[in-house]
Amino acid sequence: MFLEKLMPSQFAESIHHIDIDQLKKNKIRAVITDLDNTLVEWDRPLATPEVIDWIKRLQDAGMQVTVVSNNNRERVERFCAPLQIKFISTARKPANKAFLQAVREMDVSVAETVVIGDQLFTDVLGGNRLGFHTILVVPVAQTDGFFTRFNRMMERVALYWMERRGLISWKKKA
């Protein structure tokens, strides 16, 4: 069923609410994360000190990090280069190719990897189609780039439908 592919394995208010110790206990060795509105606002060029600290804590826990973004190379490289983390730009999520490339480059299995993102139709759908543990986070900013606005409208419909059928197990912000 299509809606099952849109259901994240887990929900977190932000990347900072993800329990890194629990990921480690679950034998997670790698994180594939979206960039825009997952790590920072879509129009913020560089990482905040909090995001830098979060990435360092993942690495200190023995986890590799790869940013997989649908944005262009210039945008993604500008963000990732100072952090010295791997990235795949122009990923065409939810297509499989970039997700599979990321696990291959990190030399990990799908079972050892989580996918973190703020969109159902790109990050969660793409990760779920391949069997990743997916974590949906609340978008960092309340505004989006032009192409993301349509996805957000569709997400609201999907989330409403899931909520009405009791499929959502997390509570919404008040």
PDB file of C-alpha atoms in Angstrom:
ATOM      1  CA  MET A   1       0.000   0.000   0.000  1.00  0.00           C
ATOM      2  CA  PHE A   2       1.335   3.409  -1.004  1.00  0.00           C
ATOM      3  CA  LEU A   3       0.550   5.136   2.312  1.00  0.00           C
ATOM      4  CA  GLU A   4       2.685   2.620   4.189  1.00  0.00           C
ATOM      5  CA  LYS A   5       5.660   3.819   2.143  1.00  0.00           C
ATOM      6  CA  LEU A   6       4.961   7.365   3.377  1.00  0.00           C
ATOM      7  CA  MET A   7       4.936   6.387   7.064  1.00  0.00           C
ATOM      8  CA  PRO A   8       8.226   7.213   8.775  1.00  0.00           C
ATOM      9  CA  SER A   9       9.658   4.620  11.146  1.00  0.00           C
ATOM     10  CA  GLN A  10      10.112   7.379  13.690  1.00  0.00           C
ATOM     11  CA  PHE A  11       9.253  11.042  14.245  1.00  0.00           C
ATOM     12  CA  ALA A  12      11.414  13.684  15.953  1.00  0.00           C
ATOM     13  CA  GLU A  13      10.824  17.390  16.442  1.00  0.00           C
ATOM     14  CA  SER A  14      14.337  18.068  15.131  1.00  0.00           C
ATOM     15  CA  ILE A  15      17.670  16.370  14.562  1.00  0.00           C
ATOM     16  CA  HIS A  16      18.563  17.442  18.092  1.00  0.00           C
ATOM     17  CA  HIS A  17      15.751  15.273  19.488  1.00  0.00           C
ATOM     18  CA  ILE A  18      17.125  12.081  17.912  1.00  0.00           C
ATOM     19  CA  ASP A  19      18.664   9.799  20.536  1.00  0.00           C
ATOM     20  CA  ILE A  20      22.167   9.083  19.230  1.00  0.00           C
ATOM     21  CA  ASP A  21      22.800   6.527  21.995  1.00  0.00           C
ATOM     22  CA  GLN A  22      19.680   4.625  20.902  1.00  0.00           C
ATOM     23  CA  LEU A  23      20.846   4.661  17.283  1.00  0.00           C
ATOM     24  CA  LYS A  24      24.154   3.184  18.424  1.00  0.00           C
ATOM     25  CA  LYS A  25      22.357   0.512  20.499  1.00  0.00           C
ATOM     26  CA  ASN A  26      20.393  -0.349  17.349  1.00  0.00           C
ATOM     27  CA  LYS A  27      23.718  -0.932  15.547  1.00  0.00           C
ATOM     28  CA  ILE A  28      23.368   2.129  13.318  1.00  0.00           C
ATOM     29  CA  ARG A  29      26.714   2.981  11.715  1.00  0.00           C
ATOM     30  CA  ALA A  30      25.625   5.582   9.183  1.00  0.00           C
ATOM     31  CA  VAL A  31      23.244   8.507   8.742  1.00  0.00           C
ATOM     32  CA  ILE A  32      21.893   9.750   5.451  1.00  0.00           C
ATOM     33  CA  THR A  33      20.414  13.176   6.053  1.00  0.00           C
ATOM     34  CA  ASP A  34      18.646  15.716   3.949  1.00  0.00           C
ATOM     35  CA  LEU A  35      19.999  19.274   4.052  1.00  0.00           C
ATOM     36  CA  ASP A  36      17.389  21.970   3.445  1.00  0.00           C
ATOM     37  CA  ASN A  37      14.885  22.395   6.286  1.00  0.00           C
ATOM     38  CA  THR A  38      16.271  19.261   7.954  1.00  0.00           C
ATOM     39  CA  LEU A  39      19.703  20.454   9.120  1.00  0.00           C
ATOM     40  CA  VAL A  40      19.283  24.184   8.495  1.00  0.00           C
ATOM     41  CA  GLU A  41      16.827  26.543   6.847  1.00  0.00           C
ATOM     42  CA  TRP A  42      16.709  26.148   3.065  1.00  0.00           C
ATOM     43  CA  ASP A  43      18.223  29.600   2.590  1.00  0.00           C
ATOM     44  CA  ARG A  44      20.999  29.341   5.253  1.00  0.00           C
ATOM     45  CA  PRO A  45      24.298  28.654   3.455  1.00  0.00           C
ATOM     46  CA  LEU A  46      26.360  27.215   6.333  1.00  0.00           C
ATOM     47  CA  ALA A  47      25.877  24.978   9.355  1.00  0.00           C
ATOM     48  CA  THR A  48      24.973  26.478  12.707  1.00  0.00           C
ATOM     49  CA  PRO A  49      27.133  25.692  15.749  1.00  0.00           C
ATOM     50  CA  GLU A  50      24.365  23.339  16.962  1.00  0.00           C
ATOM     51  CA  VAL A  51      24.388  21.378  13.697  1.00  0.00           C
ATOM     52  CA  ILE A  52      28.187  21.195  13.760  1.00  0.00           C
ATOM     53  CA  ASP A  53      27.987  19.812  17.306  1.00  0.00           C
ATOM     54  CA  TRP A  54      25.304  17.265  16.299  1.00  0.00           C
ATOM     55  CA  ILE A  55      27.403  15.975  13.398  1.00  0.00           C
ATOM     56  CA  LYS A  56      30.447  15.734  15.672  1.00  0.00           C
ATOM     57  CA  ARG A  57      28.427  13.753  18.242  1.00  0.00           C
ATOM     58  CA  LEU A  58      27.348  11.314  15.500  1.00  0.00           C
ATOM     59  CA  GLN A  59      30.949  10.910  14.377  1.00  0.00           C
ATOM     60  CA  ASP A  60      32.164  10.502  17.967  1.00  0.00           C
ATOM     61  CA  ALA A  61      29.595   7.699  18.300  1.00  0.00           C
ATOM     62  CA  GLY A  62      31.238   5.992  15.311  1.00  0.00           C
ATOM     63  CA  MET A  63      28.643   6.975  12.714  1.00  0.00           C
ATOM     64  CA  GLN A  64      29.376   8.248   9.238  1.00  0.00           C
ATOM     65  CA  VAL A  65      27.260  11.065   7.810  1.00  0.00           C
ATOM     66  CA  THR A  66      26.318  11.699   4.200  1.00  0.00           C
ATOM     67  CA  VAL A  67      24.084  14.553   3.097  1.00  0.00           C
ATOM     68  CA  VAL A  68      21.779  13.503   0.263  1.00  0.00           C
ATOM     69  CA  SER A  69      20.019  16.506  -1.214  1.00  0.00           C
ATOM     70  CA  ASN A  70      17.944  17.317  -4.259  1.00  0.00           C
ATOM     71  CA  ASN A  71      19.586  20.742  -4.302  1.00  0.00           C
ATOM     72  CA  ASN A  72      22.405  21.670  -6.690  1.00  0.00           C
ATOM     73  CA  ARG A  73      26.072  20.827  -6.193  1.00  0.00           C
ATOM     74  CA  GLU A  74      27.148  24.390  -5.405  1.00  0.00           C
ATOM     75  CA  ARG A  75      24.636  24.699  -2.549  1.00  0.00           C
ATOM     76  CA  VAL A  76      25.356  21.273  -1.025  1.00  0.00           C
ATOM     77  CA  GLU A  77      29.134  21.420  -1.405  1.00  0.00           C
ATOM     78  CA  ARG A  78      29.265  24.890   0.156  1.00  0.00           C
ATOM     79  CA  PHE A  79      27.492  23.494   3.228  1.00  0.00           C
ATOM     80  CA  CYS A  80      29.338  20.148   3.482  1.00  0.00           C
ATOM     81  CA  ALA A  81      32.927  21.102   2.593  1.00  0.00           C
ATOM     82  CA  PRO A  82      33.685  23.014   5.820  1.00  0.00           C
ATOM     83  CA  LEU A  83      32.279  20.062   7.805  1.00  0.00           C
ATOM     84  CA  GLN A  84      34.336  17.564   5.800  1.00  0.00           C
ATOM     85  CA  ILE A  85      31.331  15.288   5.286  1.00  0.00           C
ATOM     86  CA  LYS A  86      30.313  13.363   2.205  1.00  0.00           C
ATOM     87  CA  PHE A  87      27.439  14.550   0.074  1.00  0.00           C
ATOM     88  CA  ILE A  88      25.374  13.681  -2.949  1.00  0.00           C
ATOM     89  CA  SER A  89      23.669  16.595  -4.690  1.00  0.00           C
ATOM     90  CA  THR A  90      20.961  16.643  -7.353  1.00  0.00           C
ATOM     91  CA  ALA A  91      19.848  13.341  -5.812  1.00  0.00           C
ATOM     92  CA  ARG A  92      16.410  13.137  -7.443  1.00  0.00           C
ATOM     93  CA  LYS A  93      14.858  11.719  -4.271  1.00  0.00           C
ATOM     94  CA  PRO A  94      12.778   9.601  -3.862  1.00  0.00           C
ATOM     95  CA  ALA A  95      14.682   7.718  -6.585  1.00  0.00           C
ATOM     96  CA  ASN A  96      16.884   4.886  -5.285  1.00  0.00           C
ATOM     97  CA  LYS A  97      20.208   5.783  -6.894  1.00  0.00           C
ATOM     98  CA  ALA A  98      21.520   8.392  -4.418  1.00  0.00           C
ATOM     99  CA  PHE A  99      20.499   6.355  -1.349  1.00  0.00           C
ATOM    100  CA  LEU A 100      22.262   3.274  -2.718  1.00  0.00           C
ATOM    101  CA  GLN A 101      25.309   5.332  -3.686  1.00  0.00           C
ATOM    102  CA  ALA A 102      25.517   6.721  -0.136  1.00  0.00           C
ATOM    103  CA  VAL A 103      25.521   3.298   1.557  1.00  0.00           C
ATOM    104  CA  ARG A 104      28.015   1.990  -0.990  1.00  0.00           C
ATOM    105  CA  GLU A 105      30.373   4.925  -0.405  1.00  0.00           C
ATOM    106  CA  MET A 106      30.089   4.560   3.383  1.00  0.00           C
ATOM    107  CA  ASP A 107      30.530   0.775   3.081  1.00  0.00           C
ATOM    108  CA  VAL A 108      27.499   0.000   5.250  1.00  0.00           C
ATOM    109  CA  SER A 109      24.265  -1.906   4.779  1.00  0.00           C
ATOM    110  CA  VAL A 110      20.751  -0.491   4.624  1.00  0.00           C
ATOM    111  CA  ALA A 111      20.078  -2.108   8.029  1.00  0.00           C
ATOM    112  CA  GLU A 112      22.995  -0.137   9.532  1.00  0.00           C
ATOM    113  CA  THR A 113      21.755   3.197   8.173  1.00  0.00           C
ATOM    114  CA  VAL A 114      19.014   5.690   9.018  1.00  0.00           C
ATOM    115  CA  VAL A 115      17.536   8.264   6.666  1.00  0.00           C
ATOM    116  CA  ILE A 116      16.593  11.601   8.237  1.00  0.00           C
ATOM    117  CA  GLY A 117      14.548  14.245   6.469  1.00  0.00           C
ATOM    118  CA  ASP A 118      11.705  16.716   6.643  1.00  0.00           C
ATOM    119  CA  GLN A 119       9.635  15.554   3.657  1.00  0.00           C
ATOM    120  CA  LEU A 120       7.383  12.538   3.243  1.00  0.00           C
ATOM    121  CA  PHE A 121       7.491  12.422  -0.561  1.00  0.00           C
ATOM    122  CA  THR A 122      11.275  12.610  -0.909  1.00  0.00           C
ATOM    123  CA  ASP A 123      13.171  11.524   2.211  1.00  0.00           C
ATOM    124  CA  VAL A 124      10.697   9.123   3.845  1.00  0.00           C
ATOM    125  CA  LEU A 125       9.322   7.599   0.648  1.00  0.00           C
ATOM    126  CA  GLY A 126      12.811   7.182  -0.809  1.00  0.00           C
ATOM    127  CA  GLY A 127      14.178   5.607   2.363  1.00  0.00           C
ATOM    128  CA  ASN A 128      11.193   3.350   2.973  1.00  0.00           C
ATOM    129  CA  ARG A 129      11.189   2.001  -0.582  1.00  0.00           C
ATOM    130  CA  LEU A 130      14.649   0.532   0.110  1.00  0.00           C
ATOM    131  CA  GLY A 131      13.960  -0.642   3.663  1.00  0.00           C
ATOM    132  CA  PHE A 132      15.836   2.034   5.634  1.00  0.00           C
ATOM    133  CA  HIS A 133      14.775   3.120   9.110  1.00  0.00           C
ATOM    134  CA  THR A 134      13.374   6.592   8.393  1.00  0.00           C
ATOM    135  CA  ILE A 135      13.086   9.545  10.751  1.00  0.00           C
ATOM    136  CA  LEU A 136      10.805  12.440   9.841  1.00  0.00           C
ATOM    137  CA  VAL A 137      11.686  15.762  11.467  1.00  0.00           C
ATOM    138  CA  VAL A 138       9.668  18.967  11.616  1.00  0.00           C
ATOM    139  CA  PRO A 139      10.967  21.417   8.992  1.00  0.00           C
ATOM    140  CA  VAL A 140      13.457  23.890  10.482  1.00  0.00           C
ATOM    141  CA  ALA A 141      11.791  26.839   8.701  1.00  0.00           C
ATOM    142  CA  GLN A 142       8.148  27.540   7.995  1.00  0.00           C
ATOM    143  CA  THR A 143       9.003  28.707   4.478  1.00  0.00           C
ATOM    144  CA  ASP A 144      10.157  26.580   1.564  1.00  0.00           C
ATOM    145  CA  GLY A 145      11.772  26.913  -1.798  1.00  0.00           C
ATOM    146  CA  PHE A 146       9.476  27.099  -4.809  1.00  0.00           C
ATOM    147  CA  PHE A 147       9.462  23.384  -5.725  1.00  0.00           C
ATOM    148  CA  THR A 148       8.959  22.190  -2.155  1.00  0.00           C
ATOM    149  CA  ARG A 149       5.701  24.118  -1.655  1.00  0.00           C
ATOM    150  CA  PHE A 150       3.723  21.648  -3.781  1.00  0.00           C
ATOM    151  CA  ASN A 151       5.129  18.690  -1.823  1.00  0.00           C
ATOM    152  CA  ARG A 152       4.088  20.364   1.435  1.00  0.00           C
ATOM    153  CA  MET A 153       0.490  20.657   0.238  1.00  0.00           C
ATOM    154  CA  MET A 154       0.439  16.967  -0.655  1.00  0.00           C
ATOM    155  CA  GLU A 155       2.074  16.087   2.692  1.00  0.00           C
ATOM    156  CA  ARG A 156      -0.676  17.877   4.601  1.00  0.00           C
ATOM    157  CA  VAL A 157      -3.275  15.779   2.790  1.00  0.00           C
ATOM    158  CA  ALA A 158      -1.366  12.531   3.459  1.00  0.00           C
ATOM    159  CA  LEU A 159      -0.769  13.372   7.136  1.00  0.00           C
ATOM    160  CA  TYR A 160      -4.432  14.317   7.614  1.00  0.00           C
ATOM    161  CA  TRP A 161      -5.503  11.001   6.051  1.00  0.00           C
ATOM    162  CA  MET A 162      -3.055   9.038   8.230  1.00  0.00           C
ATOM    163  CA  GLU A 163      -4.180  10.859  11.363  1.00  0.00           C
ATOM    164  CA  ARG A 164      -7.872  10.219  10.624  1.00  0.00           C
ATOM    165  CA  ARG A 165      -7.149   6.488  10.332  1.00  0.00           C
ATOM    166  CA  GLY A 166      -5.077   6.361  13.518  1.00  0.00           C
ATOM    167  CA  LEU A 167      -1.846   5.590  11.700  1.00  0.00           C
ATOM    168  CA  ILE A 168       0.174   8.413  13.241  1.00  0.00           C
ATOM    169  CA  SER A 169       1.605   7.545  16.636  1.00  0.00           C
ATOM    170  CA  TRP A 170       3.195  10.893  17.512  1.00  0.00           C
ATOM    171  CA  LYS A 171       1.561  13.990  18.905  1.00  0.00           C
ATOM    172  CA  LYS A 172       1.468  17.240  17.010  1.00  0.00           C
ATOM    173  CA  LYS A 173       2.899  20.424  18.481  1.00  0.00           C
ATOM    174  CA  ALA A 174       0.321  22.504  20.322  1.00  0.00           C
TER     175      ALA A 174
END
